[in-house]
PDB file of C-alpha atoms in Angstrom:
ATOM      1  CA  MET X   1      -2.503 155.220 145.578  1.00 55.00           C
ATOM      2  CA  LEU X   2      -0.402 153.000 142.930  1.00 51.00           C
ATOM      3  CA  ALA X   3       2.207 154.663 143.945  1.00 52.00           C
ATOM      4  CA  LEU X   4       2.026 153.770 147.560  1.00 48.00           C
ATOM      5  CA  PHE X   5       1.192 150.041 146.768  1.00 40.00           C
ATOM      6  CA  LEU X   6       4.456 149.770 144.625  1.00 44.00           C
ATOM      7  CA  ALA X   7       6.720 151.495 147.596  1.00 42.00           C
ATOM      8  CA  PHE X   8       5.192 148.985 149.891  1.00 40.00           C
ATOM      9  CA  VAL X   9       5.572 145.882 147.491  1.00 36.00           C
ATOM     10  CA  SER X  10       9.312 147.467 147.303  1.00 43.00           C
ATOM     11  CA  LEU X  11       9.613 147.661 150.789  1.00 42.00           C
ATOM     12  CA  ALA X  12       8.080 144.040 151.539  1.00 37.00           C
ATOM     13  CA  SER X  13      10.960 142.693 148.500  1.00 39.00           C
ATOM     14  CA  ILE X  14      14.069 144.233 150.422  1.00 40.00           C
ATOM     15  CA  ALA X  15      12.695 143.543 153.623  1.00 36.00           C
ATOM     16  CA  GLY X  16      12.309 139.626 152.395  1.00 38.00           C
ATOM     17  CA  VAL X  17      15.898 139.686 150.721  1.00 41.00           C
ATOM     18  CA  LEU X  18      17.139 141.005 154.540  1.00 43.00           C
ATOM     19  CA  PHE X  19      15.535 138.364 156.246  1.00 43.00           C
ATOM     20  CA  LYS X  20      16.720 135.716 154.004  1.00 50.00           C
ATOM     21  CA  PHE X  21      20.358 137.069 154.320  1.00 53.00           C
ATOM     22  CA  VAL X  22      20.180 137.725 157.864  1.00 62.00           C
ATOM     23  CA  THR X  23      18.622 133.820 158.711  1.00 68.00           C
ATOM     24  CA  ALA X  24      20.873 132.695 155.516  1.00 86.00           C
ATOM     25  CA  ASP X  25      23.061 129.092 156.458  1.00 88.00           C
ATOM     26  CA  GLY X  26      24.459 129.141 153.181  1.00 94.00           C
ATOM     27  CA  ASP X  27      25.732 131.516 150.412  1.00 95.00           C
ATOM     28  CA  PHE X  28      22.800 132.668 147.982  1.00 95.00           C
ATOM     29  CA  THR X  29      23.905 130.441 145.012  1.00 96.00           C
ATOM     30  CA  LEU X  30      24.219 127.401 147.136  1.00 97.00           C
ATOM     31  CA  LEU X  31      20.721 127.990 148.925  1.00 96.00           C
ATOM     32  CA  SER X  32      19.466 128.214 145.371  1.00 96.00           C
ATOM     33  CA  LYS X  33      19.517 124.505 145.002  1.00 96.00           C
ATOM     34  CA  LYS X  34      16.521 123.169 147.136  1.00 91.00           C
ATOM     35  CA  HIS X  35      17.849 119.037 146.930  1.00 96.00           C
ATOM     36  CA  ALA X  36      20.409 116.902 146.207  1.00 97.00           C
ATOM     37  CA  LYS X  37      20.151 114.857 142.688  1.00 97.00           C
ATOM     38  CA  ARG X  38      20.123 111.534 143.815  1.00 98.00           C
ATOM     39  CA  GLU X  39      20.831 110.511 140.291  1.00 98.00           C
ATOM     40  CA  GLN X  40      24.119 111.903 140.216  1.00 98.00           C
ATOM     41  CA  VAL X  41      25.283 109.844 142.980  1.00 98.00           C
ATOM     42  CA  GLU X  42      23.099 106.679 143.076  1.00 98.00           C
ATOM     43  CA  ASP X  43      25.618 103.678 142.393  1.00 98.00           C
ATOM     44  CA  LYS X  44      28.328 105.576 141.747  1.00 98.00           C
ATOM     45  CA  VAL X  45      31.418 105.014 143.987  1.00 98.00           C
ATOM     46  CA  VAL X  46      32.295 107.787 147.013  1.00 98.00           C
ATOM     47  CA  TRP X  47      35.392 107.562 149.033  1.00 98.00           C
ATOM     48  CA  ILE X  48      35.315 109.983 152.288  1.00 98.00           C
ATOM     49  CA  THR X  49      37.812 110.232 153.951  1.00 98.00           C
ATOM     50  CA  GLY X  50      37.765 111.475 158.084  1.00 97.00           C
ATOM     51  CA  ALA X  51      34.669 109.700 158.111  1.00 98.00           C
ATOM     52  CA  SER X  52      34.815 108.184 161.669  1.00 97.00           C
ATOM     53  CA  ARG X  53      33.327 110.864 163.201  1.00 96.00           C
ATOM     54  CA  GLY X  54      31.978 114.604 162.572  1.00 95.00           C
ATOM     55  CA  ILE X  55      31.330 115.942 159.263  1.00 97.00           C
ATOM     56  CA  GLY X  56      32.560 112.516 157.641  1.00 97.00           C
ATOM     57  CA  GLU X  57      30.482 110.136 159.519  1.00 98.00           C
ATOM     58  CA  VAL X  58      27.288 112.420 158.697  1.00 98.00           C
ATOM     59  CA  LEU X  59      28.142 112.274 154.786  1.00 98.00           C
ATOM     60  CA  ALA X  60      28.853 108.627 155.145  1.00 98.00           C
ATOM     61  CA  LYS X  61      24.991 108.387 156.416  1.00 98.00           C
ATOM     62  CA  GLN X  62      23.626 110.749 153.828  1.00 98.00           C
ATOM     63  CA  PHE X  63      25.607 109.078 150.556  1.00 98.00           C
ATOM     64  CA  ALA X  64      24.383 105.723 151.857  1.00 98.00           C
ATOM     65  CA  SER X  65      20.433 107.167 152.047  1.00 98.00           C
ATOM     66  CA  LEU X  66      21.032 108.329 148.289  1.00 98.00           C
ATOM     67  CA  GLY X  67      21.948 104.899 147.314  1.00 98.00           C
ATOM     68  CA  ALA X  68      26.117 105.556 146.681  1.00 98.00           C
ATOM     69  CA  LYS X  69      28.841 102.801 147.147  1.00 98.00           C
ATOM     70  CA  LEU X  70      30.675 103.973 149.751  1.00 98.00           C
ATOM     71  CA  ILE X  71      34.575 103.141 150.947  1.00 98.00           C
ATOM     72  CA  ILE X  72      35.063 104.906 154.228  1.00 98.00           C
ATOM     73  CA  SER X  73      38.575 106.109 155.372  1.00 98.00           C
ATOM     74  CA  ALA X  74      40.175 107.186 158.525  1.00 98.00           C
ATOM     75  CA  ARG X  75      42.914 105.852 161.148  1.00 97.00           C
ATOM     76  CA  ASN X  76      40.377 104.571 163.860  1.00 97.00           C
ATOM     77  CA  GLU X  77      39.191 101.411 162.028  1.00 97.00           C
ATOM     78  CA  ALA X  78      37.134 100.294 164.909  1.00 98.00           C
ATOM     79  CA  GLU X  79      35.375 104.320 165.028  1.00 98.00           C
ATOM     80  CA  LEU X  80      35.143 103.193 161.209  1.00 98.00           C
ATOM     81  CA  GLU X  81      33.393  99.703 162.114  1.00 98.00           C
ATOM     82  CA  ARG X  82      30.811 101.537 164.059  1.00 98.00           C
ATOM     83  CA  VAL X  83      29.935 104.105 161.474  1.00 98.00           C
ATOM     84  CA  LYS X  84      29.408 100.958 159.053  1.00 98.00           C
ATOM     85  CA  LYS X  85      26.646  99.462 161.512  1.00 97.00           C
ATOM     86  CA  GLN X  86      24.748 102.848 161.436  1.00 97.00           C
ATOM     87  CA  LEU X  87      24.783 103.234 157.391  1.00 98.00           C
ATOM     88  CA  SER X  88      22.031 102.126 155.571  1.00 98.00           C
ATOM     89  CA  GLY X  89      20.705 102.418 151.999  1.00 97.00           C
ATOM     90  CA  LYS X  90      20.643 100.635 149.114  1.00 97.00           C
ATOM     91  CA  HIS X  91      24.394  99.819 149.064  1.00 98.00           C
ATOM     92  CA  ALA X  92      24.977  99.797 153.041  1.00 97.00           C
ATOM     93  CA  PRO X  93      25.589  98.456 155.668  1.00 97.00           C
ATOM     94  CA  GLU X  94      26.264  95.676 153.739  1.00 97.00           C
ATOM     95  CA  GLU X  95      28.560  97.074 150.976  1.00 98.00           C
ATOM     96  CA  VAL X  96      30.167  99.572 152.264  1.00 98.00           C
ATOM     97  CA  ILE X  97      34.003  99.194 152.602  1.00 98.00           C
ATOM     98  CA  ILE X  98      36.341 100.118 155.497  1.00 98.00           C
ATOM     99  CA  LEU X  99      40.159 101.584 154.186  1.00 98.00           C
ATOM    100  CA  PRO X 100      42.121 102.622 157.048  1.00 98.00           C
ATOM    101  CA  LEU X 101      44.046 105.678 155.754  1.00 98.00           C
ATOM    102  CA  ASP X 102      46.363 107.924 157.086  1.00 97.00           C
ATOM    103  CA  LEU X 103      47.083 110.753 155.282  1.00 97.00           C
ATOM    104  CA  ALA X 104      50.514 111.815 156.993  1.00 97.00           C
ATOM    105  CA  SER X 105      51.784 107.780 156.059  1.00 96.00           C
ATOM    106  CA  GLY X 106      53.313 108.954 153.036  1.00 96.00           C
ATOM    107  CA  GLU X 107      53.169 108.633 148.879  1.00 96.00           C
ATOM    108  CA  ASP X 108      53.923 104.857 149.340  1.00 97.00           C
ATOM    109  CA  SER X 109      51.170 104.159 151.506  1.00 98.00           C
ATOM    110  CA  LEU X 110      48.521 106.727 150.027  1.00 98.00           C
ATOM    111  CA  ASN X 111      49.108 104.781 146.582  1.00 98.00           C
ATOM    112  CA  HIS X 112      48.890 101.307 147.902  1.00 98.00           C
ATOM    113  CA  ALA X 113      45.291 103.088 149.201  1.00 98.00           C
ATOM    114  CA  VAL X 114      44.722 104.180 146.166  1.00 98.00           C
ATOM    115  CA  GLN X 115      45.232 100.769 144.229  1.00 98.00           C
ATOM    116  CA  LYS X 116      42.537  99.509 146.680  1.00 98.00           C
ATOM    117  CA  ALA X 117      40.030 102.029 146.558  1.00 98.00           C
ATOM    118  CA  GLU X 118      40.112 101.544 142.444  1.00 98.00           C
ATOM    119  CA  SER X 119      40.075  97.423 142.625  1.00 97.00           C
ATOM    120  CA  PHE X 120      36.544  97.408 145.055  1.00 98.00           C
ATOM    121  CA  PHE X 121      33.455  97.061 143.145  1.00 97.00           C
ATOM    122  CA  SER X 122      34.662  95.117 140.622  1.00 96.00           C
ATOM    123  CA  SER X 123      37.350  97.966 139.674  1.00 95.00           C
ATOM    124  CA  ALA X 124      34.686 100.539 139.032  1.00 96.00           C
ATOM    125  CA  GLY X 125      37.113 103.286 140.040  1.00 97.00           C
ATOM    126  CA  VAL X 126      36.255 106.254 142.645  1.00 98.00           C
ATOM    127  CA  ASP X 127      33.522 108.759 140.986  1.00 98.00           C
ATOM    128  CA  TYR X 128      33.684 111.310 144.238  1.00 98.00           C
ATOM    129  CA  MET X 129      36.655 111.855 146.351  1.00 98.00           C
ATOM    130  CA  ILE X 130      35.196 113.626 149.606  1.00 98.00           C
ATOM    131  CA  HIS X 131      38.182 115.160 150.856  1.00 98.00           C
ATOM    132  CA  ASN X 132      37.095 115.871 154.369  1.00 98.00           C
ATOM    133  CA  ALA X 133      39.745 114.672 157.467  1.00 96.00           C
ATOM    134  CA  ALA X 134      41.430 117.544 158.535  1.00 95.00           C
ATOM    135  CA  TYR X 135      43.966 118.532 161.230  1.00 93.00           C
ATOM    136  CA  GLU X 136      43.613 121.408 163.474  1.00 86.00           C
ATOM    137  CA  ARG X 137      45.020 121.979 166.907  1.00 84.00           C
ATOM    138  CA  PRO X 138      43.139 124.914 169.865  1.00 83.00           C
ATOM    139  CA  LYS X 139      43.525 128.175 169.164  1.00 86.00           C
ATOM    140  CA  THR X 140      46.609 130.127 169.282  1.00 89.00           C
ATOM    141  CA  ALA X 141      48.285 133.215 168.419  1.00 92.00           C
ATOM    142  CA  ALA X 142      50.071 133.358 164.757  1.00 93.00           C
ATOM    143  CA  LEU X 143      53.355 133.769 166.616  1.00 94.00           C
ATOM    144  CA  ASP X 144      53.398 131.099 169.301  1.00 94.00           C
ATOM    145  CA  VAL X 145      52.472 128.098 166.945  1.00 93.00           C
ATOM    146  CA  THR X 146      55.438 125.886 167.295  1.00 94.00           C
ATOM    147  CA  GLU X 147      57.011 124.154 164.065  1.00 95.00           C
ATOM    148  CA  GLU X 148      55.551 120.155 165.356  1.00 95.00           C
ATOM    149  CA  SER X 149      52.196 121.766 165.054  1.00 94.00           C
ATOM    150  CA  LEU X 150      52.554 123.607 161.462  1.00 95.00           C
ATOM    151  CA  LYS X 151      54.176 120.774 159.975  1.00 96.00           C
ATOM    152  CA  ALA X 152      51.191 118.301 161.766  1.00 96.00           C
ATOM    153  CA  THR X 153      48.748 120.605 159.893  1.00 97.00           C
ATOM    154  CA  PHE X 154      50.437 120.692 156.316  1.00 97.00           C
ATOM    155  CA  ASP X 155      51.390 117.272 156.670  1.00 97.00           C
ATOM    156  CA  VAL X 156      47.626 116.170 156.583  1.00 97.00           C
ATOM    157  CA  ASN X 157      45.514 119.195 155.299  1.00 97.00           C
ATOM    158  CA  VAL X 158      47.897 120.032 152.731  1.00 98.00           C
ATOM    159  CA  ILE X 159      50.529 117.221 151.638  1.00 98.00           C
ATOM    160  CA  GLY X 160      48.409 114.630 151.979  1.00 98.00           C
ATOM    161  CA  THR X 161      45.383 115.629 150.561  1.00 98.00           C
ATOM    162  CA  ILE X 162      47.421 116.977 147.522  1.00 98.00           C
ATOM    163  CA  SER X 163      48.959 113.716 147.098  1.00 98.00           C
ATOM    164  CA  LEU X 164      46.438 111.420 147.477  1.00 98.00           C
ATOM    165  CA  THR X 165      44.748 113.451 144.659  1.00 98.00           C
ATOM    166  CA  ARG X 166      47.624 113.215 142.099  1.00 98.00           C
ATOM    167  CA  LEU X 167      47.726 109.614 142.752  1.00 98.00           C
ATOM    168  CA  LEU X 168      43.740 109.504 142.180  1.00 98.00           C
ATOM    169  CA  ALA X 169      43.444 111.872 139.448  1.00 98.00           C
ATOM    170  CA  ALA X 170      45.608 110.048 137.340  1.00 97.00           C
ATOM    171  CA  SER X 171      42.935 106.700 137.123  1.00 97.00           C
ATOM    172  CA  MET X 172      39.779 109.390 136.500  1.00 98.00           C
ATOM    173  CA  LEU X 173      41.434 110.680 133.919  1.00 98.00           C
ATOM    174  CA  ARG X 174      41.787 107.553 132.140  1.00 97.00           C
ATOM    175  CA  ARG X 175      38.160 107.103 132.324  1.00 97.00           C
ATOM    176  CA  GLY X 176      36.985 110.555 131.967  1.00 97.00           C
ATOM    177  CA  ARG X 177      35.403 111.440 134.718  1.00 97.00           C
ATOM    178  CA  GLY X 178      35.568 112.030 138.208  1.00 98.00           C
ATOM    179  CA  HIS X 179      34.506 114.688 140.822  1.00 98.00           C
ATOM    180  CA  PHE X 180      36.697 115.913 143.786  1.00 98.00           C
ATOM    181  CA  VAL X 181      34.623 117.429 147.216  1.00 98.00           C
ATOM    182  CA  VAL X 182      37.298 119.304 149.316  1.00 98.00           C
ATOM    183  CA  MET X 183      35.609 120.200 152.249  1.00 98.00           C
ATOM    184  CA  SER X 184      37.806 123.309 153.189  1.00 98.00           C
ATOM    185  CA  SER X 185      36.856 126.183 155.496  1.00 97.00           C
ATOM    186  CA  THR X 186      35.629 129.846 155.867  1.00 96.00           C
ATOM    187  CA  ALA X 187      38.927 130.223 156.882  1.00 96.00           C
ATOM    188  CA  GLY X 188      40.112 129.604 153.618  1.00 97.00           C
ATOM    189  CA  LYS X 189      38.782 132.744 152.659  1.00 96.00           C
ATOM    190  CA  THR X 190      38.920 135.255 155.042  1.00 95.00           C
ATOM    191  CA  PRO X 191      41.522 135.985 158.016  1.00 93.00           C
ATOM    192  CA  ALA X 192      41.251 133.845 160.630  1.00 93.00           C
ATOM    193  CA  PRO X 193      42.986 135.115 163.887  1.00 93.00           C
ATOM    194  CA  GLY X 194      43.754 132.722 166.191  1.00 92.00           C
ATOM    195  CA  ARG X 195      43.886 129.600 163.370  1.00 93.00           C
ATOM    196  CA  ALA X 196      46.787 131.313 161.494  1.00 95.00           C
ATOM    197  CA  VAL X 197      48.209 128.037 160.731  1.00 96.00           C
ATOM    198  CA  TYR X 198      44.921 125.896 160.020  1.00 97.00           C
ATOM    199  CA  SER X 199      44.030 129.415 157.496  1.00 97.00           C
ATOM    200  CA  ALA X 200      47.056 128.896 155.954  1.00 97.00           C
ATOM    201  CA  SER X 201      46.689 125.217 154.857  1.00 97.00           C
ATOM    202  CA  LYS X 202      43.027 125.834 153.924  1.00 98.00           C
ATOM    203  CA  PHE X 203      43.893 129.028 151.901  1.00 98.00           C
ATOM    204  CA  ALA X 204      46.805 126.349 150.404  1.00 98.00           C
ATOM    205  CA  LEU X 205      43.874 123.878 149.882  1.00 98.00           C
ATOM    206  CA  ASN X 206      41.547 126.448 147.866  1.00 98.00           C
ATOM    207  CA  GLY X 207      44.254 127.543 145.622  1.00 98.00           C
ATOM    208  CA  TYR X 208      45.089 124.163 144.559  1.00 98.00           C
ATOM    209  CA  PHE X 209      42.008 122.758 143.859  1.00 98.00           C
ATOM    210  CA  HIS X 210      40.881 126.032 142.357  1.00 98.00           C
ATOM    211  CA  SER X 211      43.919 125.437 139.844  1.00 98.00           C
ATOM    212  CA  LEU X 212      43.128 121.585 139.518  1.00 98.00           C
ATOM    213  CA  ARG X 213      39.621 122.092 138.072  1.00 98.00           C
ATOM    214  CA  SER X 214      40.968 124.896 135.818  1.00 98.00           C
ATOM    215  CA  GLU X 215      43.691 122.910 134.367  1.00 98.00           C
ATOM    216  CA  LEU X 216      41.694 119.395 134.184  1.00 98.00           C
ATOM    217  CA  TYR X 217      37.517 120.239 133.801  1.00 95.00           C
ATOM    218  CA  ARG X 218      37.363 119.913 130.400  1.00 97.00           C
ATOM    219  CA  LYS X 219      38.903 116.646 130.937  1.00 98.00           C
ATOM    220  CA  GLY X 220      35.716 115.588 132.551  1.00 97.00           C
ATOM    221  CA  ILE X 221      37.067 116.531 136.004  1.00 98.00           C
ATOM    222  CA  LYS X 222      34.992 118.257 138.532  1.00 98.00           C
ATOM    223  CA  VAL X 223      36.563 120.301 141.575  1.00 98.00           C
ATOM    224  CA  THR X 224      33.336 121.476 144.478  1.00 98.00           C
ATOM    225  CA  ILE X 225      35.370 123.619 147.183  1.00 98.00           C
ATOM    226  CA  VAL X 226      33.143 123.710 150.587  1.00 98.00           C
ATOM    227  CA  CYS X 227      33.842 126.265 152.801  1.00 98.00           C
ATOM    228  CA  PRO X 228      31.744 125.401 156.225  1.00 97.00           C
ATOM    229  CA  GLY X 229      32.026 127.725 159.243  1.00 95.00           C
ATOM    230  CA  PRO X 230      31.295 126.541 162.781  1.00 93.00           C
ATOM    231  CA  ILE X 231      29.921 123.485 162.682  1.00 94.00           C
ATOM    232  CA  LYS X 232      27.829 121.469 165.868  1.00 90.00           C
ATOM    233  CA  THR X 233      28.507 118.340 165.650  1.00 77.00           C
ATOM    234  CA  SER X 234      26.256 115.428 167.586  1.00 61.00           C
ATOM    235  CA  SER X 235      29.298 113.489 169.294  1.00 50.00           C
ATOM    236  CA  VAL X 236      30.552 116.830 170.308  1.00 46.00           C
ATOM    237  CA  PRO X 237      27.558 119.322 171.367  1.00 48.00           C
ATOM    238  CA  GLU X 238      29.878 122.481 170.894  1.00 45.00           C
ATOM    239  CA  ALA X 239      32.613 121.678 168.718  1.00 44.00           C
ATOM    240  CA  ASP X 240      34.542 123.054 165.269  1.00 46.00           C
ATOM    241  CA  THR X 241      35.464 120.899 162.346  1.00 48.00           C
ATOM    242  CA  SER X 242      38.252 119.933 164.314  1.00 45.00           C
ATOM    243  CA  GLY X 243      36.433 118.706 167.555  1.00 46.00           C
ATOM    244  CA  GLU X 244      38.005 121.468 169.885  1.00 48.00           C
ATOM    245  CA  LYS X 245      35.446 122.162 172.604  1.00 49.00           C
ATOM    246  CA  VAL X 246      33.950 125.425 172.413  1.00 46.00           C
ATOM    247  CA  SER X 247      31.254 127.982 174.062  1.00 52.00           C
ATOM    248  CA  SER X 248      28.206 128.415 172.822  1.00 57.00           C
ATOM    249  CA  GLU X 249      28.570 130.076 169.233  1.00 69.00           C
ATOM    250  CA  LYS X 250      25.757 129.682 166.879  1.00 83.00           C
ATOM    251  CA  ARG X 251      26.812 127.074 164.809  1.00 91.00           C
ATOM    252  CA  VAL X 252      25.309 124.985 161.793  1.00 96.00           C
ATOM    253  CA  SER X 253      24.604 121.297 162.398  1.00 96.00           C
ATOM    254  CA  SER X 254      26.534 118.544 160.662  1.00 96.00           C
ATOM    255  CA  GLU X 255      23.486 117.017 159.528  1.00 97.00           C
ATOM    256  CA  ARG X 256      23.034 120.718 157.484  1.00 97.00           C
ATOM    257  CA  CYS X 257      26.213 120.961 156.272  1.00 97.00           C
ATOM    258  CA  ALA X 258      26.354 117.756 155.162  1.00 98.00           C
ATOM    259  CA  GLU X 259      23.255 118.003 153.123  1.00 98.00           C
ATOM    260  CA  LEU X 260      24.657 121.598 151.745  1.00 98.00           C
ATOM    261  CA  THR X 261      27.842 119.913 150.872  1.00 98.00           C
ATOM    262  CA  ILE X 262      25.933 117.485 148.855  1.00 98.00           C
ATOM    263  CA  ILE X 263      23.542 119.533 147.242  1.00 98.00           C
ATOM    264  CA  ALA X 264      26.828 121.521 145.835  1.00 98.00           C
ATOM    265  CA  ALA X 265      28.786 118.348 144.578  1.00 98.00           C
ATOM    266  CA  THR X 266      25.112 117.045 142.857  1.00 98.00           C
ATOM    267  CA  HIS X 267      24.417 120.218 140.964  1.00 98.00           C
ATOM    268  CA  GLY X 268      28.241 120.914 140.205  1.00 97.00           C
ATOM    269  CA  LEU X 269      29.081 124.039 141.962  1.00 98.00           C
ATOM    270  CA  LYS X 270      32.670 125.556 141.877  1.00 98.00           C
ATOM    271  CA  GLU X 271      32.263 126.936 145.657  1.00 98.00           C
ATOM    272  CA  ALA X 272      29.777 126.693 148.798  1.00 98.00           C
ATOM    273  CA  TRP X 273      29.890 128.427 151.586  1.00 98.00           C
ATOM    274  CA  ILE X 274      28.100 127.163 154.594  1.00 97.00           C
ATOM    275  CA  SER X 275      27.328 129.294 157.854  1.00 96.00           C
ATOM    276  CA  PHE X 276      25.216 131.860 159.890  1.00 94.00           C
ATOM    277  CA  GLN X 277      25.963 135.088 160.443  1.00 91.00           C
ATOM    278  CA  PRO X 278      28.127 137.254 161.407  1.00 90.00           C
ATOM    279  CA  VAL X 279      30.591 134.792 159.410  1.00 93.00           C
ATOM    280  CA  LEU X 280      28.342 134.943 155.595  1.00 95.00           C
ATOM    281  CA  ALA X 281      28.634 138.583 155.860  1.00 94.00           C
ATOM    282  CA  VAL X 282      32.431 138.904 156.492  1.00 94.00           C
ATOM    283  CA  MET X 283      33.273 136.328 153.711  1.00 95.00           C
ATOM    284  CA  TYR X 284      31.068 138.370 151.738  1.00 96.00           C
ATOM    285  CA  LEU X 285      32.301 141.796 152.531  1.00 96.00           C
ATOM    286  CA  VAL X 286      36.321 140.328 151.970  1.00 96.00           C
ATOM    287  CA  GLN X 287      35.427 138.910 148.686  1.00 95.00           C
ATOM    288  CA  TYR X 288      33.294 141.791 147.219  1.00 96.00           C
ATOM    289  CA  MET X 289      34.948 145.053 149.310  1.00 97.00           C
ATOM    290  CA  PRO X 290      38.163 143.386 150.698  1.00 96.00           C
ATOM    291  CA  THR X 291      39.416 146.995 152.691  1.00 97.00           C
ATOM    292  CA  ILE X 292      36.494 146.917 154.543  1.00 95.00           C
ATOM    293  CA  GLY X 293      36.592 143.592 155.082  1.00 94.00           C
ATOM    294  CA  TYR X 294      40.077 142.845 156.381  1.00 95.00           C
ATOM    295  CA  TRP X 295      39.648 146.807 158.429  1.00 94.00           C
ATOM    296  CA  LEU X 296      36.895 144.922 159.808  1.00 92.00           C
ATOM    297  CA  ILE X 297      39.095 141.812 160.659  1.00 92.00           C
ATOM    298  CA  ASP X 298      41.899 143.968 161.802  1.00 93.00           C
ATOM    299  CA  LYS X 299      39.296 145.528 164.274  1.00 90.00           C
ATOM    300  CA  ILE X 300      38.473 142.209 166.101  1.00 88.00           C
ATOM    301  CA  GLY X 301      41.782 140.306 165.842  1.00 88.00           C
ATOM    302  CA  GLU X 302      43.722 140.797 168.831  1.00 88.00           C
ATOM    303  CA  LYS X 303      39.729 140.506 171.070  1.00 87.00           C
ATOM    304  CA  ARG X 304      39.149 136.931 169.321  1.00 85.00           C
ATOM    305  CA  LEU X 305      42.599 135.942 171.044  1.00 85.00           C
ATOM    306  CA  GLU X 306      41.616 137.026 173.970  1.00 85.00           C
ATOM    307  CA  VAL X 307      37.979 135.763 174.142  1.00 82.00           C
ATOM    308  CA  ALA X 308      39.594 132.304 172.489  1.00 78.00           C
ATOM    309  CA  ALA X 309      41.453 132.272 175.288  1.00 78.00           C
ATOM    310  CA  GLN X 310      38.823 132.356 177.704  1.00 79.00           C
ATOM    311  CA  LYS X 311      36.597 129.842 175.830  1.00 76.00           C
ATOM    312  CA  GLY X 312      34.270 132.543 174.997  1.00 79.00           C
ATOM    313  CA  ASN X 313      32.425 133.396 171.985  1.00 81.00           C
ATOM    314  CA  THR X 314      34.595 134.095 168.785  1.00 78.00           C
ATOM    315  CA  TYR X 315      31.974 135.010 166.341  1.00 78.00           C
ATOM    316  CA  SER X 316      30.194 137.283 168.544  1.00 76.00           C
ATOM    317  CA  LEU X 317      29.390 140.906 166.978  1.00 72.00           C
ATOM    318  CA  SER X 318      30.482 142.265 170.361  1.00 75.00           C
ATOM    319  CA  LEU X 319      33.833 141.306 168.977  1.00 75.00           C
ATOM    320  CA  LEU X 320      33.294 144.703 166.947  1.00 72.00           C
ATOM    321  CA  PHE X 321      31.600 147.070 169.588  1.00 70.00           C
ATOM    322  CA  GLY X 322      34.503 146.912 172.122  1.00 60.00           C
ATOM    323  CA  ARG X 323      33.480 144.571 174.805  1.00 51.00           C
ATOM    324  CA  LYS X 324      36.369 142.433 175.845  1.00 47.00           C
ATOM    325  CA  LYS X 325      34.363 138.920 176.503  1.00 45.00           C
ATOM    326  CA  ALA X 326      31.868 137.773 174.517  1.00 42.00           C
ATOM    327  CA  LEU X 327      29.588 135.290 176.022  1.00 35.00           C
TER     328      LEU X 327
END
């Protein structure tokens, strides 16, 4: 009887783990941290790029509610004004500062923005730099990408983001503290058929910021890289992080994505994954069993392009089992 009881307990435990894995919306380490640490962000200066819509807008709302002092940036100043009016918290909306910013505007312009950001709040300096702004075009085959699209993607996602980081890091190093939170993508961890250039830009970000952290960690600079999968925004009911309209794929809400991002940052996690299945499973395979993971992606790559062209579900398991169209 004892053996049967122990067997039952073991099976129940395994079932519980499997259920958590199947229903998870983040990696195991991230989900083990239940709540954001308010004391890590309250009264801290948080600068968010891409804050005029989507995840950036929701991040602004959640940071404001935690008592952060906000600087919000994007190209569209009118949209930033709209976001500011919706914020509430210890320092919001009255103290929220709008700083228009175009990451593709060149180093001189970015340096000017950094100097202004550092001067706000009685020159307190930026504590958290949230790199959320990104550029992405509709899904297309790797060989069909134009030079214009390639340059536009890397100017914002890589060159502009890294340049802003270099310029701001100098001030952080002088203070001996600072935290970069980088909104990367699952496409920066695994191949993404139909999004080759976007994927390349996110792989570049991951490589740069993981290297940066290892160089500066002992000098008080932290880096958290967040890799969201498909995200559902409130402004565009079915959209990914670029705002591209797609089909009824199962997506993590932008509110949950922002919540998990802040949890990851305040707990000092180096990397966090945010997505439902099957994306998380593929990421684990590529990370720990790359031969199987890459075989799986190679098997669905061409089908994924076809489905993307038809605005179908590019994350469906049916891609693996031979159906040409995933609904």
